Amino acid sequence: MPHPYSGGCQCGAVRYTLNAEPMRVMACHCTECQRQSGSAFGMSMLIKRSDLVVTGPLKTFTRTADSGNANTGAFCPECGNRIYNVPGYVEDRLVLKPGTLDDTSWVRPQAFIWMQSAQSWVEPPEGMRCFDGQST
Ligand SMILES: [Zn+2]
Ligand SMILES: [Zn+2]
């Protein structure tokens, strides 16, 4: 499916349009992604900042990652739904949470990362590239 892609938060206060194809999609099994999502893993869709147009309010939360870099999460102040993360190490990139897209049927991760902390029941699909930690 070609861009643009639309998405938004659970309550509808935040809406966005992604105006280009993502650079890459990962399923991240690190403990921070598990905690942030309240689930088994987080989905990370790397995009260029300039390709995302957001309407509505966003609140941010910044924490220091193990790497020492600041990692900022942007979420809807009404419903708390995380929309994207701002990785500390690059200026012009965002990590969109692709579960917030209106249509996720085309989304497929290229790799599973941080498998060393994956929940015990997680079985990667056949042929999936897996990494114990960050991929690079
Ligand atoms: Zn909301
Ligand atoms: Zn993670």
Short mmCIF file of N, CA, C and O and ligand atoms in Angstrom, two decimals:
data_model
loop_
_atom_site.label_atom_id
_atom_site.label_comp_id
_atom_site.label_asym_id
_atom_site.label_seq_id
_atom_site.Cartn_x
_atom_site.Cartn_y
_atom_site.Cartn_z
N MET A 1 0.85 -1.20 0.00
CA MET A 1 0.00 0.00 0.00
C MET A 1 0.88 1.24 0.00
O MET A 1 1.84 1.33 0.76
N PRO A 2 0.60 2.18 -0.89
CA PRO A 2 1.46 3.38 -0.96
C PRO A 2 1.06 4.44 0.06
O PRO A 2 -0.08 4.47 0.52
N HIS A 3 2.03 5.33 0.39
CA HIS A 3 1.74 6.43 1.29
C HIS A 3 0.83 7.44 0.59
O HIS A 3 0.70 7.39 -0.63
N PRO A 4 0.18 8.41 1.24
CA PRO A 4 0.29 8.68 2.68
C PRO A 4 -0.52 7.70 3.53
O PRO A 4 -1.50 7.13 3.07
N TYR A 5 -0.05 7.54 4.78
CA TYR A 5 -0.72 6.70 5.76
C TYR A 5 -1.28 7.59 6.87
O TYR A 5 -0.63 8.55 7.26
N SER A 6 -2.45 7.24 7.38
CA SER A 6 -3.03 8.03 8.46
C SER A 6 -3.08 7.22 9.73
O SER A 6 -3.07 5.98 9.71
N GLY A 7 -3.11 7.94 10.85
CA GLY A 7 -3.18 7.26 12.13
C GLY A 7 -3.55 8.24 13.22
O GLY A 7 -3.80 9.43 12.96
N GLY A 8 -3.60 7.75 14.45
CA GLY A 8 -3.93 8.62 15.55
C GLY A 8 -4.02 7.85 16.85
O GLY A 8 -3.79 6.64 16.90
N CYS A 9 -4.37 8.59 17.91
CA CYS A 9 -4.43 7.99 19.25
C CYS A 9 -5.80 7.35 19.49
O CYS A 9 -6.70 7.46 18.67
N GLN A 10 -5.94 6.73 20.64
CA GLN A 10 -7.18 6.00 20.96
C GLN A 10 -8.39 6.91 21.09
O GLN A 10 -9.50 6.52 20.77
N CYS A 11 -8.19 8.14 21.63
CA CYS A 11 -9.35 9.02 21.85
C CYS A 11 -9.64 9.91 20.65
O CYS A 11 -10.69 10.53 20.60
N GLY A 12 -8.70 10.00 19.70
CA GLY A 12 -8.92 10.78 18.50
C GLY A 12 -8.46 12.23 18.58
O GLY A 12 -8.55 12.96 17.58
N ALA A 13 -7.92 12.66 19.72
CA ALA A 13 -7.44 14.05 19.85
C ALA A 13 -6.19 14.28 19.00
O ALA A 13 -5.98 15.37 18.49
N VAL A 14 -5.38 13.25 18.84
CA VAL A 14 -4.17 13.34 18.02
C VAL A 14 -4.39 12.55 16.73
O VAL A 14 -4.78 11.39 16.77
N ARG A 15 -4.14 13.23 15.61
CA ARG A 15 -4.19 12.56 14.31
C ARG A 15 -2.88 12.89 13.57
O ARG A 15 -2.27 13.92 13.81
N TYR A 16 -2.48 12.00 12.69
CA TYR A 16 -1.27 12.29 11.92
C TYR A 16 -1.34 11.69 10.53
O TYR A 16 -2.15 10.80 10.25
N THR A 17 -0.46 12.21 9.68
CA THR A 17 -0.27 11.68 8.34
C THR A 17 1.21 11.41 8.14
O THR A 17 2.04 12.27 8.45
N LEU A 18 1.52 10.22 7.66
CA LEU A 18 2.90 9.87 7.31
C LEU A 18 3.00 9.94 5.79
O LEU A 18 2.33 9.20 5.07
N ASN A 19 3.86 10.85 5.31
CA ASN A 19 3.89 11.17 3.89
C ASN A 19 5.00 10.49 3.11
O ASN A 19 5.38 10.96 2.03
N ALA A 20 5.54 9.40 3.63
CA ALA A 20 6.58 8.66 2.90
C ALA A 20 6.61 7.24 3.44
O ALA A 20 6.01 6.95 4.48
N GLU A 21 7.32 6.37 2.74
CA GLU A 21 7.49 5.01 3.24
C GLU A 21 8.43 5.03 4.44
O GLU A 21 9.36 5.85 4.50
N PRO A 22 8.22 4.15 5.41
CA PRO A 22 9.15 4.10 6.54
C PRO A 22 10.52 3.60 6.09
O PRO A 22 10.64 2.89 5.09
N MET A 23 11.55 3.98 6.87
CA MET A 23 12.91 3.54 6.55
C MET A 23 13.13 2.11 7.01
O MET A 23 13.85 1.35 6.38
N ARG A 24 12.49 1.75 8.14
CA ARG A 24 12.62 0.37 8.61
C ARG A 24 11.64 0.14 9.76
O ARG A 24 11.20 1.08 10.41
N VAL A 25 11.29 -1.12 9.95
CA VAL A 25 10.35 -1.51 11.01
C VAL A 25 10.98 -2.64 11.81
O VAL A 25 11.48 -3.61 11.25
N MET A 26 10.96 -2.49 13.14
CA MET A 26 11.52 -3.51 14.03
C MET A 26 10.50 -3.88 15.10
O MET A 26 9.69 -3.05 15.50
N ALA A 27 10.59 -5.12 15.57
CA ALA A 27 9.88 -5.49 16.79
C ALA A 27 10.94 -5.55 17.89
O ALA A 27 11.89 -6.34 17.80
N CYS A 28 10.79 -4.70 18.90
CA CYS A 28 11.82 -4.58 19.94
C CYS A 28 11.33 -5.24 21.23
O CYS A 28 10.28 -4.89 21.76
N HIS A 29 12.12 -6.19 21.71
CA HIS A 29 11.75 -6.97 22.89
C HIS A 29 12.50 -6.52 24.13
O HIS A 29 12.60 -7.27 25.10
N CYS A 30 13.02 -5.28 24.13
CA CYS A 30 13.73 -4.79 25.32
C CYS A 30 12.73 -4.52 26.44
O CYS A 30 11.53 -4.40 26.21
N THR A 31 13.24 -4.48 27.66
CA THR A 31 12.33 -4.35 28.80
C THR A 31 11.63 -2.98 28.83
O THR A 31 10.50 -2.88 29.31
N GLU A 32 12.26 -1.94 28.30
CA GLU A 32 11.61 -0.63 28.25
C GLU A 32 10.41 -0.65 27.31
O GLU A 32 9.38 -0.05 27.58
N CYS A 33 10.55 -1.31 26.18
CA CYS A 33 9.43 -1.41 25.24
C CYS A 33 8.30 -2.25 25.84
O CYS A 33 7.13 -1.96 25.64
N GLN A 34 8.67 -3.29 26.59
CA GLN A 34 7.63 -4.09 27.25
C GLN A 34 6.87 -3.25 28.26
O GLN A 34 5.64 -3.26 28.32
N ARG A 35 7.62 -2.46 29.04
CA ARG A 35 6.96 -1.63 30.05
C ARG A 35 6.12 -0.53 29.40
O ARG A 35 4.99 -0.28 29.79
N GLN A 36 6.71 0.14 28.40
CA GLN A 36 6.00 1.26 27.77
C GLN A 36 4.70 0.79 27.12
O GLN A 36 3.67 1.44 27.23
N SER A 37 4.75 -0.35 26.45
CA SER A 37 3.55 -0.83 25.76
C SER A 37 2.62 -1.59 26.71
O SER A 37 1.46 -1.81 26.39
N GLY A 38 3.15 -1.99 27.86
CA GLY A 38 2.37 -2.83 28.76
C GLY A 38 2.08 -4.18 28.14
O GLY A 38 1.09 -4.83 28.46
N SER A 39 2.97 -4.61 27.25
CA SER A 39 2.71 -5.80 26.46
C SER A 39 4.01 -6.59 26.28
O SER A 39 4.95 -6.43 27.04
N ALA A 40 4.07 -7.45 25.27
CA ALA A 40 5.22 -8.34 25.13
C ALA A 40 6.40 -7.69 24.41
O ALA A 40 7.55 -8.05 24.63
N PHE A 41 6.12 -6.74 23.52
CA PHE A 41 7.21 -6.08 22.79
C PHE A 41 6.68 -4.78 22.20
O PHE A 41 5.47 -4.53 22.22
N GLY A 42 7.59 -3.97 21.72
CA GLY A 42 7.22 -2.70 21.09
C GLY A 42 7.52 -2.76 19.61
O GLY A 42 8.46 -3.45 19.19
N MET A 43 6.72 -2.07 18.81
CA MET A 43 6.99 -1.95 17.39
C MET A 43 7.59 -0.57 17.14
O MET A 43 7.09 0.43 17.65
N SER A 44 8.66 -0.55 16.36
CA SER A 44 9.37 0.69 16.07
C SER A 44 9.45 0.90 14.57
O SER A 44 9.99 0.05 13.85
N MET A 45 8.89 2.00 14.09
CA MET A 45 8.92 2.33 12.67
C MET A 45 9.75 3.59 12.50
O MET A 45 9.34 4.67 12.90
N LEU A 46 10.94 3.42 11.93
CA LEU A 46 11.86 4.56 11.77
C LEU A 46 11.44 5.40 10.57
O LEU A 46 11.29 4.87 9.46
N ILE A 47 11.24 6.68 10.81
CA ILE A 47 10.81 7.60 9.74
C ILE A 47 11.63 8.89 9.82
O ILE A 47 12.29 9.16 10.82
N LYS A 48 11.56 9.67 8.74
CA LYS A 48 12.13 11.02 8.79
C LYS A 48 11.13 11.94 9.47
O LYS A 48 9.94 11.90 9.20
N ARG A 49 11.65 12.79 10.33
CA ARG A 49 10.81 13.72 11.09
C ARG A 49 9.93 14.56 10.15
O ARG A 49 8.76 14.80 10.42
N SER A 50 10.50 14.98 9.03
CA SER A 50 9.79 15.87 8.11
C SER A 50 8.67 15.15 7.36
O SER A 50 7.84 15.80 6.72
N ASP A 51 8.63 13.82 7.44
CA ASP A 51 7.58 13.07 6.73
C ASP A 51 6.31 12.90 7.56
O ASP A 51 5.32 12.39 7.06
N LEU A 52 6.34 13.33 8.84
CA LEU A 52 5.18 13.15 9.71
C LEU A 52 4.53 14.50 10.02
O LEU A 52 5.20 15.43 10.47
N VAL A 53 3.23 14.60 9.76
CA VAL A 53 2.47 15.81 10.08
C VAL A 53 1.45 15.44 11.15
O VAL A 53 0.59 14.58 10.91
N VAL A 54 1.56 16.07 12.31
CA VAL A 54 0.70 15.74 13.45
C VAL A 54 -0.25 16.90 13.72
O VAL A 54 0.16 18.05 13.71
N THR A 55 -1.52 16.60 13.96
CA THR A 55 -2.46 17.61 14.44
C THR A 55 -2.96 17.17 15.81
O THR A 55 -3.14 15.97 16.07
N GLY A 56 -3.14 18.15 16.68
CA GLY A 56 -3.59 17.86 18.04
C GLY A 56 -2.44 17.99 19.02
O GLY A 56 -1.29 18.14 18.63
N PRO A 57 -2.78 17.94 20.32
CA PRO A 57 -1.78 18.17 21.36
C PRO A 57 -0.91 16.94 21.60
O PRO A 57 -1.36 15.81 21.44
N LEU A 58 0.35 17.15 21.93
CA LEU A 58 1.22 16.06 22.35
C LEU A 58 1.95 16.48 23.61
O LEU A 58 2.34 17.63 23.76
N LYS A 59 2.10 15.56 24.52
CA LYS A 59 2.90 15.77 25.71
C LYS A 59 4.13 14.89 25.57
O LYS A 59 4.08 13.86 24.90
N THR A 60 5.24 15.28 26.20
CA THR A 60 6.45 14.47 26.07
C THR A 60 6.98 14.03 27.43
O THR A 60 6.73 14.67 28.45
N PHE A 61 7.68 12.93 27.39
CA PHE A 61 8.32 12.37 28.57
C PHE A 61 9.73 11.94 28.15
O PHE A 61 9.88 11.27 27.14
N THR A 62 10.74 12.38 28.90
CA THR A 62 12.12 12.07 28.52
C THR A 62 12.78 11.23 29.61
O THR A 62 12.67 11.53 30.79
N ARG A 63 13.41 10.16 29.18
CA ARG A 63 14.19 9.36 30.12
C ARG A 63 15.57 9.12 29.51
O ARG A 63 15.75 9.23 28.29
N THR A 64 16.52 8.79 30.36
CA THR A 64 17.88 8.51 29.88
C THR A 64 18.02 7.01 29.66
O THR A 64 17.79 6.22 30.58
N ALA A 65 18.35 6.65 28.44
CA ALA A 65 18.51 5.24 28.10
C ALA A 65 19.82 4.71 28.67
O ALA A 65 20.68 5.48 29.11
N ASP A 66 19.98 3.38 28.66
CA ASP A 66 21.21 2.76 29.17
C ASP A 66 22.43 3.28 28.43
O ASP A 66 23.52 3.36 28.98
N SER A 67 22.24 3.66 27.18
CA SER A 67 23.34 4.20 26.37
C SER A 67 23.78 5.58 26.84
O SER A 67 24.82 6.08 26.44
N GLY A 68 22.98 6.23 27.70
CA GLY A 68 23.28 7.59 28.12
C GLY A 68 22.56 8.64 27.30
O GLY A 68 22.50 9.80 27.67
N ASN A 69 21.99 8.22 26.16
CA ASN A 69 21.23 9.15 25.32
C ASN A 69 19.86 9.41 25.92
O ASN A 69 19.26 8.53 26.53
N ALA A 70 19.36 10.62 25.71
CA ALA A 70 18.00 10.94 26.11
C ALA A 70 17.05 10.34 25.09
O ALA A 70 17.29 10.40 23.89
N ASN A 71 15.98 9.73 25.58
CA ASN A 71 14.95 9.19 24.69
C ASN A 71 13.63 9.82 25.10
O ASN A 71 13.21 9.69 26.25
N THR A 72 13.02 10.55 24.17
CA THR A 72 11.80 11.27 24.47
C THR A 72 10.61 10.58 23.82
O THR A 72 10.66 10.27 22.63
N GLY A 73 9.56 10.37 24.58
CA GLY A 73 8.34 9.80 24.04
C GLY A 73 7.27 10.88 23.94
O GLY A 73 7.14 11.70 24.85
N ALA A 74 6.53 10.89 22.84
CA ALA A 74 5.44 11.85 22.66
C ALA A 74 4.12 11.10 22.68
O ALA A 74 3.97 10.08 22.00
N PHE A 75 3.18 11.60 23.49
CA PHE A 75 1.91 10.88 23.66
C PHE A 75 0.75 11.85 23.76
O PHE A 75 0.92 13.04 24.04
N CYS A 76 -0.45 11.33 23.56
CA CYS A 76 -1.66 12.13 23.69
C CYS A 76 -1.90 12.45 25.16
O CYS A 76 -1.95 11.54 25.99
N PRO A 77 -2.07 13.74 25.52
CA PRO A 77 -2.28 14.09 26.92
C PRO A 77 -3.64 13.66 27.44
O PRO A 77 -3.85 13.56 28.65
N GLU A 78 -4.58 13.38 26.55
CA GLU A 78 -5.92 12.94 26.97
C GLU A 78 -5.96 11.45 27.28
O GLU A 78 -6.41 11.05 28.35
N CYS A 79 -5.52 10.64 26.34
CA CYS A 79 -5.67 9.19 26.53
C CYS A 79 -4.35 8.48 26.82
O CYS A 79 -4.34 7.29 27.12
N GLY A 80 -3.23 9.20 26.72
CA GLY A 80 -1.94 8.62 27.08
C GLY A 80 -1.32 7.73 26.03
O GLY A 80 -0.28 7.13 26.26
N ASN A 81 -1.95 7.63 24.87
CA ASN A 81 -1.45 6.74 23.81
C ASN A 81 -0.12 7.27 23.26
O ASN A 81 -0.04 8.40 22.79
N ARG A 82 0.94 6.48 23.34
CA ARG A 82 2.24 6.86 22.79
C ARG A 82 2.14 6.88 21.26
O ARG A 82 1.67 5.92 20.66
N ILE A 83 2.59 7.98 20.66
CA ILE A 83 2.55 8.11 19.20
C ILE A 83 3.92 7.85 18.59
O ILE A 83 4.05 7.14 17.60
N TYR A 84 4.95 8.50 19.13
CA TYR A 84 6.30 8.27 18.61
C TYR A 84 7.33 8.52 19.69
O TYR A 84 7.05 9.15 20.72
N ASN A 85 8.55 8.01 19.43
CA ASN A 85 9.70 8.31 20.26
C ASN A 85 10.67 9.14 19.44
O ASN A 85 10.73 9.01 18.21
N VAL A 86 11.44 9.98 20.14
CA VAL A 86 12.49 10.76 19.51
C VAL A 86 13.81 10.17 19.99
O VAL A 86 14.17 10.34 21.15
N PRO A 87 14.50 9.44 19.14
CA PRO A 87 15.77 8.85 19.57
C PRO A 87 16.79 9.95 19.81
O PRO A 87 16.87 10.91 19.05
N GLY A 88 17.57 9.83 20.89
CA GLY A 88 18.48 10.89 21.29
C GLY A 88 19.65 11.09 20.35
O GLY A 88 20.25 12.15 20.32
N TYR A 89 19.98 10.08 19.55
CA TYR A 89 21.23 10.11 18.80
C TYR A 89 21.11 10.72 17.41
O TYR A 89 22.09 10.92 16.74
N VAL A 90 19.90 10.97 16.93
CA VAL A 90 19.75 11.57 15.60
C VAL A 90 18.72 12.69 15.62
O VAL A 90 17.69 12.59 16.28
N GLU A 91 19.01 13.74 14.88
CA GLU A 91 18.18 14.93 14.88
C GLU A 91 16.89 14.77 14.07
O GLU A 91 15.83 15.19 14.50
N ASP A 92 17.02 14.15 12.92
CA ASP A 92 15.94 14.26 11.94
C ASP A 92 15.14 12.97 11.79
O ASP A 92 14.53 12.74 10.77
N ARG A 93 15.17 12.13 12.83
CA ARG A 93 14.44 10.86 12.77
C ARG A 93 13.42 10.79 13.90
O ARG A 93 13.64 11.33 14.98
N LEU A 94 12.35 10.05 13.65
CA LEU A 94 11.39 9.72 14.69
C LEU A 94 11.15 8.22 14.62
O LEU A 94 11.31 7.60 13.57
N VAL A 95 10.73 7.66 15.74
CA VAL A 95 10.34 6.25 15.76
C VAL A 95 8.85 6.21 16.05
O VAL A 95 8.41 6.38 17.19
N LEU A 96 8.08 6.03 14.98
CA LEU A 96 6.63 5.99 15.09
C LEU A 96 6.19 4.64 15.67
O LEU A 96 6.81 3.61 15.39
N LYS A 97 5.12 4.67 16.47
CA LYS A 97 4.56 3.43 16.99
C LYS A 97 3.50 2.95 15.99
O LYS A 97 2.39 3.51 15.94
N PRO A 98 3.82 1.97 15.17
CA PRO A 98 2.95 1.66 14.03
C PRO A 98 1.60 1.05 14.40
O PRO A 98 0.70 1.01 13.56
N GLY A 99 1.43 0.63 15.66
CA GLY A 99 0.11 0.17 16.10
C GLY A 99 -0.92 1.29 16.12
O GLY A 99 -2.12 1.02 16.24
N THR A 100 -0.46 2.55 15.99
CA THR A 100 -1.40 3.69 15.96
C THR A 100 -1.86 4.02 14.55
O THR A 100 -2.66 4.93 14.37
N LEU A 101 -1.36 3.29 13.55
CA LEU A 101 -1.84 3.51 12.18
C LEU A 101 -3.28 3.03 12.04
O LEU A 101 -3.69 2.06 12.69
N ASP A 102 -4.05 3.70 11.18
CA ASP A 102 -5.44 3.26 10.95
C ASP A 102 -5.48 1.90 10.28
O ASP A 102 -6.37 1.10 10.54
N ASP A 103 -4.51 1.65 9.41
CA ASP A 103 -4.45 0.37 8.72
C ASP A 103 -3.06 -0.23 8.95
O ASP A 103 -2.06 0.31 8.49
N THR A 104 -2.99 -1.33 9.68
CA THR A 104 -1.70 -1.95 9.97
C THR A 104 -1.46 -3.19 9.12
O THR A 104 -0.48 -3.91 9.33
N SER A 105 -2.33 -3.41 8.13
CA SER A 105 -2.25 -4.67 7.38
C SER A 105 -0.96 -4.81 6.59
O SER A 105 -0.53 -5.92 6.28
N TRP A 106 -0.31 -3.69 6.27
CA TRP A 106 0.91 -3.73 5.45
C TRP A 106 2.18 -3.73 6.29
O TRP A 106 3.28 -3.86 5.76
N VAL A 107 2.02 -3.57 7.62
CA VAL A 107 3.19 -3.42 8.49
C VAL A 107 3.79 -4.79 8.80
O VAL A 107 3.07 -5.70 9.23
N ARG A 108 5.09 -4.93 8.58
CA ARG A 108 5.77 -6.17 8.92
C ARG A 108 7.20 -5.83 9.35
O ARG A 108 7.91 -5.14 8.63
N PRO A 109 7.62 -6.32 10.53
CA PRO A 109 8.98 -5.99 10.97
C PRO A 109 10.03 -6.71 10.13
O PRO A 109 9.80 -7.82 9.66
N GLN A 110 11.19 -6.05 9.95
CA GLN A 110 12.30 -6.67 9.23
C GLN A 110 13.18 -7.47 10.18
O GLN A 110 13.97 -8.30 9.74
N ALA A 111 13.06 -7.19 11.48
CA ALA A 111 13.90 -7.91 12.45
C ALA A 111 13.27 -7.86 13.83
O ALA A 111 12.47 -6.97 14.13
N PHE A 112 13.65 -8.84 14.65
CA PHE A 112 13.33 -8.85 16.08
C PHE A 112 14.62 -8.49 16.80
O PHE A 112 15.64 -9.15 16.60
N ILE A 113 14.58 -7.46 17.64
CA ILE A 113 15.78 -7.06 18.37
C ILE A 113 15.58 -7.20 19.88
O ILE A 113 14.46 -7.28 20.36
N TRP A 114 16.69 -7.22 20.60
CA TRP A 114 16.71 -7.42 22.06
C TRP A 114 16.03 -8.72 22.47
O TRP A 114 15.31 -8.78 23.46
N MET A 115 16.32 -9.78 21.69
CA MET A 115 15.72 -11.09 21.99
C MET A 115 16.21 -11.66 23.32
O MET A 115 15.57 -12.55 23.89
N GLN A 116 17.31 -11.13 23.85
CA GLN A 116 17.80 -11.62 25.15
C GLN A 116 16.81 -11.33 26.27
O GLN A 116 16.83 -12.01 27.30
N SER A 117 15.93 -10.35 26.08
CA SER A 117 14.93 -10.07 27.12
C SER A 117 13.51 -10.36 26.65
O SER A 117 12.54 -9.92 27.28
N ALA A 118 13.36 -11.09 25.54
CA ALA A 118 12.03 -11.42 25.04
C ALA A 118 11.28 -12.29 26.05
O ALA A 118 11.90 -13.08 26.77
N GLN A 119 9.97 -12.13 26.10
CA GLN A 119 9.16 -13.00 26.97
C GLN A 119 9.27 -14.45 26.47
O GLN A 119 9.43 -14.70 25.28
N SER A 120 9.18 -15.37 27.42
CA SER A 120 9.58 -16.76 27.16
C SER A 120 8.76 -17.46 26.07
O SER A 120 9.25 -18.38 25.42
N TRP A 121 7.55 -17.00 25.84
CA TRP A 121 6.68 -17.68 24.88
C TRP A 121 6.88 -17.18 23.45
O TRP A 121 6.31 -17.75 22.51
N VAL A 122 7.66 -16.09 23.27
CA VAL A 122 7.76 -15.47 21.95
C VAL A 122 8.56 -16.35 20.99
O VAL A 122 9.71 -16.68 21.25
N GLU A 123 7.94 -16.74 19.90
CA GLU A 123 8.56 -17.53 18.84
C GLU A 123 8.65 -16.66 17.59
O GLU A 123 7.62 -16.33 17.01
N PRO A 124 9.85 -16.27 17.16
CA PRO A 124 9.94 -15.45 15.95
C PRO A 124 9.39 -16.21 14.75
O PRO A 124 9.55 -17.43 14.66
N PRO A 125 8.74 -15.51 13.82
CA PRO A 125 8.26 -16.17 12.61
C PRO A 125 9.43 -16.74 11.81
O PRO A 125 10.55 -16.24 11.89
N GLU A 126 9.14 -17.78 11.03
CA GLU A 126 10.13 -18.42 10.16
C GLU A 126 10.85 -17.36 9.32
O GLU A 126 10.20 -16.53 8.69
N GLY A 127 12.18 -17.41 9.32
CA GLY A 127 12.95 -16.53 8.46
C GLY A 127 13.20 -15.14 9.02
O GLY A 127 13.87 -14.34 8.39
N MET A 128 12.64 -14.84 10.21
CA MET A 128 12.85 -13.51 10.80
C MET A 128 14.29 -13.35 11.26
O MET A 128 14.86 -14.27 11.85
N ARG A 129 14.89 -12.20 10.96
CA ARG A 129 16.23 -11.91 11.48
C ARG A 129 16.11 -11.53 12.95
O ARG A 129 15.29 -10.69 13.31
N CYS A 130 16.92 -12.17 13.79
CA CYS A 130 16.84 -11.93 15.23
C CYS A 130 18.20 -11.50 15.78
O CYS A 130 19.24 -11.99 15.35
N PHE A 131 18.17 -10.58 16.70
CA PHE A 131 19.39 -10.07 17.34
C PHE A 131 19.21 -10.12 18.85
O PHE A 131 18.14 -9.77 19.35
N ASP A 132 20.26 -10.53 19.58
CA ASP A 132 20.21 -10.56 21.04
C ASP A 132 20.00 -9.15 21.60
O ASP A 132 19.29 -8.96 22.57
N GLY A 133 20.67 -8.17 20.99
CA GLY A 133 20.57 -6.79 21.44
C GLY A 133 20.13 -5.90 20.30
O GLY A 133 19.34 -6.30 19.44
N GLN A 134 20.67 -4.68 20.29
CA GLN A 134 20.39 -3.72 19.22
C GLN A 134 20.96 -4.28 17.91
O GLN A 134 21.96 -4.96 17.93
N SER A 135 20.35 -4.02 16.79
CA SER A 135 20.84 -4.60 15.55
C SER A 135 22.05 -3.85 15.01
O SER A 135 22.98 -4.43 14.58
N THR A 136 22.14 -2.61 15.07
CA THR A 136 23.09 -1.60 14.55
C THR A 136 22.33 -0.66 13.66
O THR A 136 21.65 -1.11 12.77
ZN ZN B 1 -5.85 10.53 22.67
ZN ZN B 2 12.87 -1.49 22.90
#
